[in-house]
XYZ file of C-alpha atoms in Angstrom:
715
model
C -56.423 120.451 117.833
C -53.666 117.849 118.411
C -56.368 115.795 120.630
C -59.142 116.488 118.016
C -57.102 114.988 115.369
C -55.817 111.836 117.443
C -59.738 111.118 117.704
C -60.540 111.176 114.007
C -57.271 109.252 113.470
C -58.476 106.191 115.804
C -62.225 106.145 114.909
C -60.626 106.317 111.381
C -58.595 103.112 111.862
C -61.563 101.197 113.909
C -63.806 102.179 111.101
C -61.497 100.924 108.450
C -61.194 97.978 110.408
C -64.860 97.106 110.717
C -65.013 97.612 106.991
C -62.020 95.125 105.908
C -63.414 92.600 108.361
C -67.259 92.972 106.962
C -65.321 92.562 103.516
C -63.421 89.467 104.599
C -66.240 87.822 106.057
C -68.381 88.703 102.915
C -65.358 87.139 100.582
C -65.408 83.642 102.911
C -69.467 83.313 102.600
C -69.200 83.822 99.239
C -66.278 81.206 99.153
C -63.694 83.718 97.257
C -60.978 80.681 97.366
C -62.367 77.159 95.482
C -60.849 74.172 97.094
C -60.741 70.421 96.628
C -63.305 67.993 98.727
C -59.751 66.455 100.385
C -58.614 69.809 100.701
C -61.633 71.241 102.524
C -61.764 67.764 104.587
C -58.257 68.682 105.782
C -58.746 72.384 106.975
C -61.768 71.107 108.930
C -59.567 68.537 110.360
C -57.121 71.041 111.462
C -59.094 74.258 112.280
C -57.931 74.565 116.297
C -54.415 74.027 114.796
C -52.024 77.099 115.239
C -49.124 77.074 112.194
C -45.965 79.157 112.542
C -44.734 80.919 109.829
C -40.758 81.537 109.343
C -39.409 84.621 107.865
C -36.928 87.423 107.645
C -37.721 89.944 110.277
C -35.252 92.439 108.786
C -36.766 91.741 105.307
C -38.257 95.265 104.137
C -42.012 95.728 103.426
C -42.809 91.819 104.127
C -42.805 92.545 107.948
C -41.733 95.641 110.126
C -42.692 97.747 113.198
C -44.491 100.963 112.247
C -46.104 102.635 114.763
C -45.961 100.399 117.323
C -47.234 97.240 115.439
C -45.878 94.643 113.435
C -47.289 95.057 110.154
C -46.389 94.486 106.242
C -46.911 92.080 103.268
C -47.045 88.910 105.249
C -49.344 89.912 108.291
C -51.670 91.204 105.812
C -51.496 87.855 104.006
C -51.658 85.813 106.864
C -55.055 87.707 107.894
C -56.467 87.451 104.343
C -55.677 83.400 104.348
C -57.286 83.263 107.975
C -59.946 85.524 106.646
C -60.307 83.128 103.053
C -59.091 79.887 104.129
C -60.035 79.177 107.571
C -56.609 78.732 108.785
C -54.843 79.791 111.778
C -51.296 81.066 110.568
C -49.501 83.071 112.915
C -45.659 84.818 112.375
C -43.341 82.889 114.787
C -40.956 84.737 116.808
C -37.632 84.805 115.256
C -34.200 86.183 115.173
C -33.307 86.594 111.629
C -33.414 84.806 108.598
C -30.955 81.803 109.609
C -32.787 81.516 112.420
C -36.272 81.167 110.700
C -34.868 78.871 108.445
C -32.719 76.250 110.706
C -35.737 76.380 112.966
C -38.014 75.241 109.781
C -35.591 72.448 108.775
C -35.659 70.904 112.100
C -39.255 71.226 112.279
C -40.143 73.457 114.822
C -41.623 75.954 112.335
C -44.311 75.065 110.405
C -44.201 77.469 107.066
C -41.161 79.147 105.594
C -41.511 82.395 103.811
C -39.436 83.700 101.262
C -36.996 81.091 100.182
C -36.578 81.111 96.914
C -36.490 77.209 95.774
C -33.369 75.216 94.716
C -32.780 71.756 93.635
C -31.554 71.132 97.402
C -33.906 72.477 99.165
C -36.972 70.910 97.024
C -35.345 67.521 98.373
C -36.954 68.686 101.653
C -39.721 71.069 100.905
C -42.563 71.560 99.056
C -42.999 75.627 97.316
C -46.028 77.757 96.490
C -45.806 80.114 93.859
C -44.768 83.424 94.682
C -47.017 85.599 96.343
C -44.740 88.545 95.165
C -41.509 89.333 93.796
C -38.637 91.383 94.475
C -36.028 92.225 91.522
C -32.518 92.315 92.973
C -30.917 95.805 93.346
C -27.412 96.773 92.474
C -25.886 100.075 94.611
C -23.050 101.938 93.969
C -21.473 105.330 95.039
C -22.855 108.731 93.765
C -19.258 109.771 92.645
C -18.257 105.957 91.154
C -17.364 105.259 87.472
C -20.309 102.671 88.250
C -23.199 103.882 86.500
C -24.970 100.699 84.857
C -24.750 96.968 85.712
C -21.890 96.215 83.312
C -19.866 98.803 84.627
C -18.894 96.160 87.481
C -16.872 94.265 84.993
C -13.743 93.873 86.904
C -14.661 94.897 89.569
C -14.770 94.128 93.626
C -19.113 93.349 93.982
C -20.593 93.062 97.600
C -23.405 89.941 98.331
C -24.585 88.674 101.275
C -23.018 85.318 102.318
C -25.019 82.391 100.306
C -26.957 84.708 98.598
C -28.006 82.550 95.489
C -27.594 85.376 93.239
C -24.232 85.165 93.716
C -24.695 81.854 91.367
C -27.472 82.898 89.227
C -25.655 86.593 88.472
C -22.923 85.115 86.188
C -25.935 82.672 84.260
C -27.677 86.060 83.451
C -25.171 88.004 82.649
C -22.091 85.765 81.458
C -20.157 88.699 79.960
C -19.305 90.345 83.456
C -16.828 88.932 85.415
C -16.469 90.499 89.363
C -14.639 89.677 92.354
C -17.094 88.693 94.958
C -17.010 89.833 98.259
C -19.151 88.174 100.941
C -21.403 90.191 104.039
C -23.134 88.805 106.718
C -25.805 91.346 106.588
C -26.673 94.076 104.509
C -25.995 96.804 106.105
C -22.227 95.592 106.402
C -22.256 95.478 102.836
C -23.858 98.760 102.192
C -21.350 100.561 104.810
C -18.097 98.821 102.878
C -19.722 100.013 99.749
C -19.777 103.774 101.072
C -16.452 103.349 102.507
C -14.931 102.519 99.097
C -13.969 98.773 100.341
C -16.302 97.381 97.070
C -17.348 99.423 94.071
C -20.747 97.751 94.111
C -23.371 95.719 96.134
C -26.155 93.465 94.789
C -28.971 92.534 97.209
C -32.683 91.955 97.043
C -35.186 94.939 97.114
C -38.702 94.743 99.110
C -39.157 98.260 99.105
C -35.672 98.119 101.102
C -33.533 100.458 98.566
C -35.531 103.377 99.541
C -34.444 102.810 103.373
C -30.828 102.088 102.131
C -30.791 105.551 100.087
C -31.854 106.908 103.074
C -29.586 105.939 105.461
C -26.646 106.121 102.963
C -27.364 109.480 100.853
C -23.895 109.037 99.165
C -25.121 105.754 97.404
C -27.496 105.352 94.752
C -29.421 102.588 92.709
C -28.207 102.340 89.382
C -30.053 98.911 88.227
C -32.785 96.816 89.106
C -32.079 93.087 88.223
C -35.639 92.164 86.740
C -34.546 88.486 85.613
C -33.473 87.860 88.882
C -35.871 88.221 91.523
C -36.395 87.101 95.428
C -39.500 84.963 95.150
C -41.693 85.307 98.275
C -42.929 81.723 98.183
C -44.307 79.725 101.018
C -42.690 76.468 101.626
C -43.623 73.774 103.887
C -42.155 70.043 104.646
C -42.295 67.752 102.078
C -45.429 65.428 103.975
C -47.030 68.248 104.097
C -48.855 68.285 100.510
C -52.555 69.260 101.181
C -51.339 72.257 103.117
C -48.835 73.181 100.474
C -51.469 72.662 97.577
C -54.083 74.991 99.609
C -51.705 77.893 100.209
C -50.595 77.752 96.327
C -54.526 77.713 95.282
C -55.033 80.890 97.958
C -51.995 82.490 95.845
C -53.208 81.374 92.725
C -56.846 83.118 93.203
C -56.277 86.155 94.976
C -53.772 87.496 92.984
C -54.989 91.151 92.637
C -56.144 91.244 96.016
C -52.172 90.265 97.143
C -51.366 93.124 94.718
C -53.376 95.551 96.794
C -52.141 94.203 99.849
C -48.299 94.594 98.656
C -49.096 98.267 97.370
C -50.502 99.239 100.915
C -47.818 97.670 102.427
C -45.007 99.018 100.415
C -46.848 102.865 100.975
C -46.351 102.026 104.960
C -42.986 100.918 104.451
C -42.181 103.994 103.016
C -43.813 106.175 105.631
C -41.541 104.235 108.281
C -38.459 104.636 106.231
C -38.867 108.122 105.348
C -39.404 109.437 109.340
C -42.775 110.869 108.490
C -43.747 113.011 111.566
C -47.300 112.106 113.462
C -48.816 115.497 111.522
C -47.807 114.055 108.401
C -48.847 110.715 108.935
C -52.528 112.187 109.572
C -52.057 114.035 107.093
C -52.232 111.181 105.024
C -54.600 109.438 106.739
C -56.956 111.995 107.420
C -56.890 113.852 103.979
C -54.354 112.380 101.432
C -55.647 114.372 98.706
C -54.120 117.362 96.725
C -55.437 119.563 93.910
C -52.536 120.115 91.406
C -52.560 122.940 88.844
C -50.967 122.384 85.453
C -50.681 125.579 83.463
C -49.938 126.004 79.767
C -47.892 123.262 78.358
C -43.970 123.081 79.074
C -42.722 120.362 77.318
C -41.177 118.024 78.145
C -42.031 118.947 82.024
C -45.674 120.056 82.171
C -48.407 118.104 79.775
C -52.136 118.521 80.145
C -54.087 116.066 78.268
C -57.449 114.248 78.686
C -57.463 115.505 82.459
C -54.227 113.881 83.324
C -50.672 115.488 84.116
C -48.153 113.983 81.998
C -44.714 115.325 81.224
C -41.544 114.608 83.356
C -43.500 116.845 86.324
C -46.376 114.651 85.664
C -44.249 111.403 86.137
C -42.875 112.508 89.192
C -46.021 113.590 90.881
C -47.307 110.004 90.193
C -44.061 108.332 91.695
C -44.775 110.378 94.641
C -48.150 109.294 95.064
C -47.023 105.930 95.134
C -44.525 105.912 97.371
C -46.440 107.307 99.955
C -50.119 106.815 99.102
C -50.976 110.471 97.826
C -54.423 110.889 95.959
C -53.668 113.863 93.206
C -56.405 115.783 91.356
C -55.129 117.481 88.570
C -57.044 120.858 87.202
C -55.681 123.145 84.217
C -55.850 126.723 83.845
C -54.172 130.156 83.147
C -50.736 130.185 85.176
C -51.969 133.523 86.901
C -55.425 132.259 87.999
C -53.495 129.349 89.493
C -51.374 131.329 91.568
C -54.549 132.874 92.547
C -55.953 129.785 93.580
C -53.168 128.429 95.363
C -53.686 131.483 97.609
C -57.408 131.086 98.204
C -56.482 126.965 99.210
C -58.250 125.789 95.899
C -55.376 124.580 94.645
C -52.035 122.743 96.533
C -49.358 122.126 94.055
C -48.526 124.076 91.316
C -44.848 123.272 89.006
C -42.973 127.013 89.224
C -39.796 128.678 89.694
C -38.653 129.703 93.407
C -38.545 133.492 93.637
C -38.060 135.683 96.369
C -41.582 136.724 96.245
C -43.397 133.483 95.828
C -41.912 132.633 99.515
C -44.295 134.516 100.909
C -47.113 132.380 99.460
C -45.431 128.868 98.856
C -43.431 126.401 100.708
C -40.927 124.643 98.326
C -39.929 121.204 98.788
C -36.536 120.323 97.594
C -36.042 120.697 93.509
C -36.894 117.654 91.126
C -34.666 118.694 89.020
C -31.313 120.225 89.767
C -30.004 121.298 86.276
C -29.088 125.088 85.638
C -30.242 127.203 82.825
C -28.329 127.037 79.673
C -27.402 129.969 77.394
C -28.523 129.222 73.732
C -27.388 130.728 70.588
C -26.275 129.988 66.742
C -23.089 128.156 66.338
C -21.302 131.135 64.831
C -22.572 132.957 68.357
C -19.770 133.847 70.501
C -19.400 131.656 73.901
C -20.686 133.691 76.892
C -19.949 133.732 80.418
C -22.880 133.135 82.536
C -25.520 135.957 81.837
C -22.902 139.232 82.293
C -21.844 138.136 78.751
C -25.318 139.152 77.417
C -24.766 142.761 77.772
C -26.085 144.467 75.137
C -26.991 141.785 73.129
C -30.728 140.805 71.941
C -32.033 138.108 74.277
C -35.207 136.229 73.629
C -37.220 135.898 76.662
C -40.825 134.122 76.657
C -43.207 136.579 78.088
C -43.542 136.216 82.068
C -40.737 134.167 82.766
C -38.615 135.141 85.430
C -35.557 135.448 83.374
C -36.930 139.145 82.175
C -36.206 140.437 85.689
C -32.896 138.830 86.241
C -31.066 140.331 83.147
C -32.606 143.507 84.012
C -31.133 143.128 87.460
C -27.795 141.873 86.490
C -27.079 143.850 83.190
C -26.176 147.360 82.449
C -27.747 147.400 78.931
C -30.068 144.465 78.917
C -31.873 144.056 75.230
C -34.824 141.436 75.913
C -36.901 140.891 73.040
C -40.275 139.361 74.393
C -41.848 135.792 72.730
C -45.066 133.695 73.211
C -43.001 130.962 73.667
C -40.120 128.883 73.470
C -40.965 127.811 69.520
C -40.624 131.463 69.085
C -37.452 132.364 70.627
C -35.827 129.308 68.833
C -36.792 130.659 65.521
C -35.989 134.103 66.178
C -32.293 132.588 66.930
C -32.479 131.096 63.682
C -33.617 134.242 61.828
C -31.181 136.168 63.612
C -33.679 138.264 65.707
C -32.053 137.440 68.772
C -28.517 136.416 69.388
C -29.343 134.201 72.744
C -32.122 132.622 75.159
C -31.725 131.293 78.442
C -33.732 127.951 78.815
C -33.599 124.711 81.236
C -30.966 122.309 79.111
C -33.721 119.394 79.374
C -36.461 121.589 77.866
C -33.881 122.962 75.145
C -32.956 119.492 74.240
C -36.322 118.198 73.758
C -36.909 121.388 71.277
C -33.553 121.074 69.034
C -33.533 117.834 69.087
C -37.328 117.548 67.946
C -37.390 120.282 65.635
C -33.724 119.323 64.130
C -32.473 122.539 64.606
C -28.790 121.324 64.649
C -27.613 124.991 64.146
C -28.381 125.960 67.621
C -26.062 124.864 70.393
C -25.107 125.430 74.201
C -22.946 128.871 74.267
C -23.038 129.214 78.194
C -24.221 128.419 81.778
C -26.027 130.616 84.338
C -25.015 130.654 87.927
C -28.749 131.286 88.662
C -30.782 128.517 90.951
C -33.059 127.584 87.923
C -34.060 124.211 89.755
C -37.340 122.937 88.880
C -39.650 122.911 91.953
C -42.988 122.439 93.158
C -44.499 125.019 94.840
C -46.801 124.019 97.608
C -49.367 126.426 99.159
C -48.776 127.632 103.001
C -51.925 126.013 103.981
C -50.238 122.511 103.465
C -47.058 122.352 105.190
C -47.521 118.407 105.909
C -47.967 118.237 102.457
C -44.695 120.103 101.566
C -42.719 118.498 104.141
C -43.808 114.933 102.754
C -42.923 115.288 99.409
C -39.526 117.111 100.252
C -38.548 113.884 102.150
C -39.689 111.695 99.276
C -38.356 113.516 96.445
C -34.601 112.504 97.207
C -35.820 108.972 96.495
C -36.565 109.567 93.092
C -34.117 109.435 89.960
C -34.347 112.421 88.036
C -33.024 110.323 84.801
C -35.697 107.837 85.564
C -38.864 110.222 85.548
C -37.064 112.175 82.399
C -37.251 108.879 80.149
C -40.635 108.276 81.803
C -42.207 111.460 81.074
C -40.869 112.117 77.627
C -42.603 108.967 76.494
C -45.963 110.744 77.499
C -46.038 114.263 75.596
C -46.643 114.496 71.988
C -43.743 114.071 69.515
C -42.695 117.529 67.904
C -42.328 118.011 63.921
C -38.960 117.820 62.721
C -39.186 121.661 60.561
C -35.619 121.337 59.587
C -36.393 118.021 57.739
C -40.058 118.777 56.399
C -39.208 120.126 52.748
C -36.665 117.145 52.238
C -39.209 114.924 53.372
C -41.691 115.939 51.067
C -39.312 115.956 47.736
C -38.220 112.374 49.207
C -41.935 111.529 49.579
C -42.565 112.941 45.872
C -40.084 110.620 44.874
C -41.110 107.671 46.653
C -44.660 107.586 45.104
C -42.894 107.764 41.915
C -40.385 104.408 42.606
C -43.090 102.987 45.095
C -45.580 102.276 41.894
C -42.574 100.874 39.519
C -40.691 98.881 42.426
C -44.234 97.375 44.099
C -43.951 93.888 42.685
C -39.954 93.458 43.142
C -40.286 95.011 46.863
C -43.107 92.617 47.901
C -40.921 89.659 46.751
C -37.909 91.097 48.124
C -39.498 91.777 51.186
C -40.850 88.416 51.323
C -37.216 86.487 51.020
C -35.173 89.105 53.537
C -38.107 88.510 56.293
C -37.839 84.412 55.329
C -34.392 84.983 55.720
C -33.898 86.782 58.843
C -36.528 84.523 60.665
C -34.837 81.483 59.475
C -31.315 83.547 60.367
C -32.848 84.224 64.009
C -34.467 81.229 64.750
C -31.058 79.746 63.913
C -29.022 82.477 66.256
C -31.491 81.702 68.999
C -31.450 77.926 69.079
C -27.459 78.293 68.687
C -27.640 80.389 71.992
C -29.934 78.484 73.629
C -28.343 75.326 73.415
C -24.822 76.146 72.901
C -21.621 76.141 75.968
C -19.826 79.461 74.953
C -16.742 77.817 75.976
C -16.391 75.096 74.486
C -18.696 75.085 71.310
C -20.186 71.936 72.459
C -23.822 71.220 73.085
C -24.863 72.657 76.999
C -27.227 70.990 79.425
C -30.430 72.589 78.038
C -29.644 70.564 74.953
C -29.231 67.691 76.713
C -32.269 67.684 79.009
C -34.588 68.564 75.962
C -33.352 67.034 72.946
C -30.622 64.523 73.271
C -32.868 61.449 74.209
C -34.998 61.994 71.006
C -31.852 62.877 68.922
C -31.586 60.614 65.683
C -28.075 58.317 66.178
C -26.941 55.445 64.529
C -26.641 52.508 66.960
C -25.190 50.770 68.786
C -23.954 54.097 70.428
C -21.517 54.399 73.219
C -22.279 56.948 76.004
C -19.189 57.854 77.568
C -19.294 60.336 80.489
C -16.141 62.289 81.529
C -14.954 64.224 84.463
C -12.118 66.964 84.304
C -9.383 66.136 87.342
C -7.517 69.089 88.778
C -9.797 71.729 87.758
C -10.179 73.338 91.017
C -6.556 73.219 91.973
C -5.809 74.936 88.750
C -8.810 77.817 89.499
C -7.145 77.525 93.233
C -3.327 78.526 92.040
C -3.723 80.076 88.396
C -7.434 81.877 88.428
C -10.209 80.762 86.609
C -9.168 82.375 83.459
C -6.693 79.169 83.815
C -9.487 77.011 84.674
C -11.293 78.444 81.504
C -8.083 77.261 79.183
C -8.109 73.997 80.888
C -11.469 73.320 80.129
C -11.051 74.311 76.280
C -7.921 72.456 76.189
C -9.928 69.172 77.290
C -12.734 69.693 75.000
C -10.375 70.577 72.002
C -8.700 67.355 72.755
C -11.348 65.381 73.089
C -12.947 66.726 69.644
C -9.891 65.933 67.450
C -10.019 62.539 69.229
C -13.951 62.109 68.462
C -14.909 64.255 65.771
C -17.973 62.456 65.166
C -19.050 62.583 68.724
C -22.266 64.391 69.971
C -20.443 66.004 72.782
C -22.258 67.867 75.715
C -20.865 70.319 78.672
C -23.416 69.412 81.196
C -21.479 70.742 84.088
C -18.617 73.125 85.112
C -16.060 70.005 84.564
C -18.589 67.169 83.546
C -18.577 66.138 79.883
C -21.267 63.569 77.852
C -19.951 62.266 74.601
C -22.406 59.961 72.335
C -20.154 57.649 69.765
C -22.193 56.749 67.142
C -22.123 53.123 65.062
C -19.231 51.211 67.774
C -19.185 48.386 69.990
C -17.628 47.546 73.203
C -14.253 46.674 72.157
C -13.646 49.575 70.007
C -14.735 51.681 72.937
C -12.570 50.737 75.535
C -10.065 51.386 72.937
C -11.128 54.783 71.899
C -10.647 55.581 76.044
C -7.172 54.573 76.034
C -6.620 56.636 72.877
C -7.904 59.825 74.548
C -6.246 59.446 77.715
C -2.795 58.834 75.656
C -3.908 62.209 73.466
C -4.561 63.982 76.558
C -1.229 62.955 78.158
C 0.516 64.015 75.069
C -1.274 67.753 74.587
C 0.083 70.221 76.939
C -0.197 73.911 77.160
C 1.734 76.629 79.098
C -0.679 78.530 81.804
C 1.983 81.150 83.267
C 5.538 81.298 82.659
C 7.094 77.814 83.640
C 4.000 76.329 84.121
C 2.328 73.771 81.975
C -0.670 71.869 82.180
C -2.054 68.737 80.711
C -5.766 67.605 80.472
C -7.086 64.573 82.328
C -10.376 63.299 83.076
C -12.082 60.038 84.818
C -13.962 58.065 82.197
C -16.884 56.085 82.367
C -18.841 54.533 79.585
C -22.041 52.517 78.850
C -23.461 51.097 75.462
C -26.794 52.069 73.890
C -28.072 49.578 71.528
C -31.324 51.058 70.317
C -33.385 54.001 70.725
C -35.935 51.834 73.444
C -33.103 52.691 75.752
C -33.397 55.397 77.540
C -30.634 57.981 77.264
C -30.603 58.804 80.850
C -30.278 55.440 82.232
C -27.403 54.543 80.278
C -25.825 58.113 81.307
C -26.173 57.029 85.288
C -24.464 53.539 84.359
C -21.346 55.252 82.530
C -21.433 58.176 85.620
C -21.619 55.651 87.840
C -18.419 53.603 86.119
C -16.548 56.745 86.079
C -16.776 57.275 89.735
C -15.820 53.772 89.994
C -12.714 54.708 87.607
C -12.081 57.933 89.332
C -11.815 56.138 93.021
C -9.555 53.922 91.557
C -7.248 56.277 90.110
C -3.879 56.780 92.062
C -2.968 60.032 92.892
C -0.432 62.101 90.934
C 1.906 64.365 92.862
C 1.162 67.278 90.050
C -0.222 67.645 86.465
C 1.891 70.517 86.375
C 5.486 70.478 85.653
C 8.403 72.012 84.325
C 8.659 72.812 80.509
């Protein structure tokens, strides 16, 4: 049987490869990627040349070894480029990302894949748009207090050495201050996190997050930073203009196909990460489809609508399918009928409770939810310890649920009140027809909150394994094995949120009568106040819009530390801003900021920056002030001449010398800066050229300044 399966698998692979080649040839003939005449000529001249591509050999789904072959998104992209463009692009033999990067810079590799564009790199490289983007991820220990990105404030956080996220994270999340720790590779960083040496670890994704979780079961993924991404660009040397243009056109015009390649690469990578057996891999390749049964709705876990499985369980199955590439076909019917179809091999998967009698016909992968059932009653009901406190009490039990058998086995005097569904059970509790009921906490929370039954609360918890399982028919052991390996990678809270969005909203019965009364009053008031409301609404909308735009502009163009305009404002608006001429452009570069940071910490450095800004504002209240860097400032003084500027510069220096602030007991600081200026006679002069002139003078002044022993002195 194994030999037959292997032969079928090889035949399937060969057929798929042939179909892909035929599809690629058809696409080339149709001219899928449109190029300019110059670009087509360049390709014709370089058809026989082989271009090497450097990459990170440990970059997750981009490139990895699987079943003896190098596969992934990058090899798939290069194969597709060869088909679409006629260029021979091949992966280079590289040891690491640093090896690939250095060899590219040395000219020994033609193309670099996966480098984020930075100002320094753009001096020597040309970048295409990103073929794919991976959000940066944040890991923490499951048993730690770090549950969100914000919890890292004041904590030790690990990063890869020289990773650009070290600079980008404070820009995107300025309210989070952390103590960075650098690591040479991700394995070292994650090991340090697991050992408690750091409180969090931030690194790019790319599918590797699943591998990290598999290798470190004590860790959890707490956040995906969608605003900070690792961009999978293709970079070429500056002189390779046409090659960069051609690859960029390919990426622009092949986006749907690239997305499909990325999905396929991700699924293959996940199969590798999960260490699927050969039998499980063969099942995915030869079958890969399972039939899922959905019985009556069990909100918010099970909901069948328009042929789709929705709710928390439906969202979980969809994620399982996305991770490894299983196709789930959904059927619906009565629970008893679906169980018989599983036994007959017509249905493969069914959401059900795990009981002793079902183990004969079903395999149970690990639970998708490990919440234990709770005991619910009215606020006036007495608390109970486990189900033993229910002896002699009327308990509402949904007909057919396992709770009835459980209560009869554990209680001497069980009083069971059968109901048709959970809403009937809840209503019995409110009416006094039952004292308690047993149910999953997520289900109870959904119904109590949705219906507005605030008079019902948790009164106890059960010790029974009442977890939520998918039962898999024993005819499908490979499917059960695959699901068992995938489920630990899925966050229940994420599935809970996603699933609840797909189920119907419950009508709040508790507030219904009050709402009807309020609706009647509202209609009367609406008729009287219609005109007034319309006018007030317009005024409020206009005011809110104005306030929003004002606050948005303030946040976008203001430096939060000094209150000055920031670099965004300087780059986009300073050139065209109105002003009185002649103007003086003054560039200031603060002294001793690094020394203060090193000696007393960044809080002291921030205090020094703020002190200099306050001193400059006191000297030049009329100036347009900009903070364009950490310790760099630009001031535009209106309606001023050359002689007066020189006097103003000296006055600022004197004011700085006379201004002091205590950083720590016995340690005082005075602000100081190197200054340079340029005159601007009219708007026809470029502001940026004046800034460059002032900047040059500032550096001359800085070079000529005598080195002082210290700016810190005893009080």
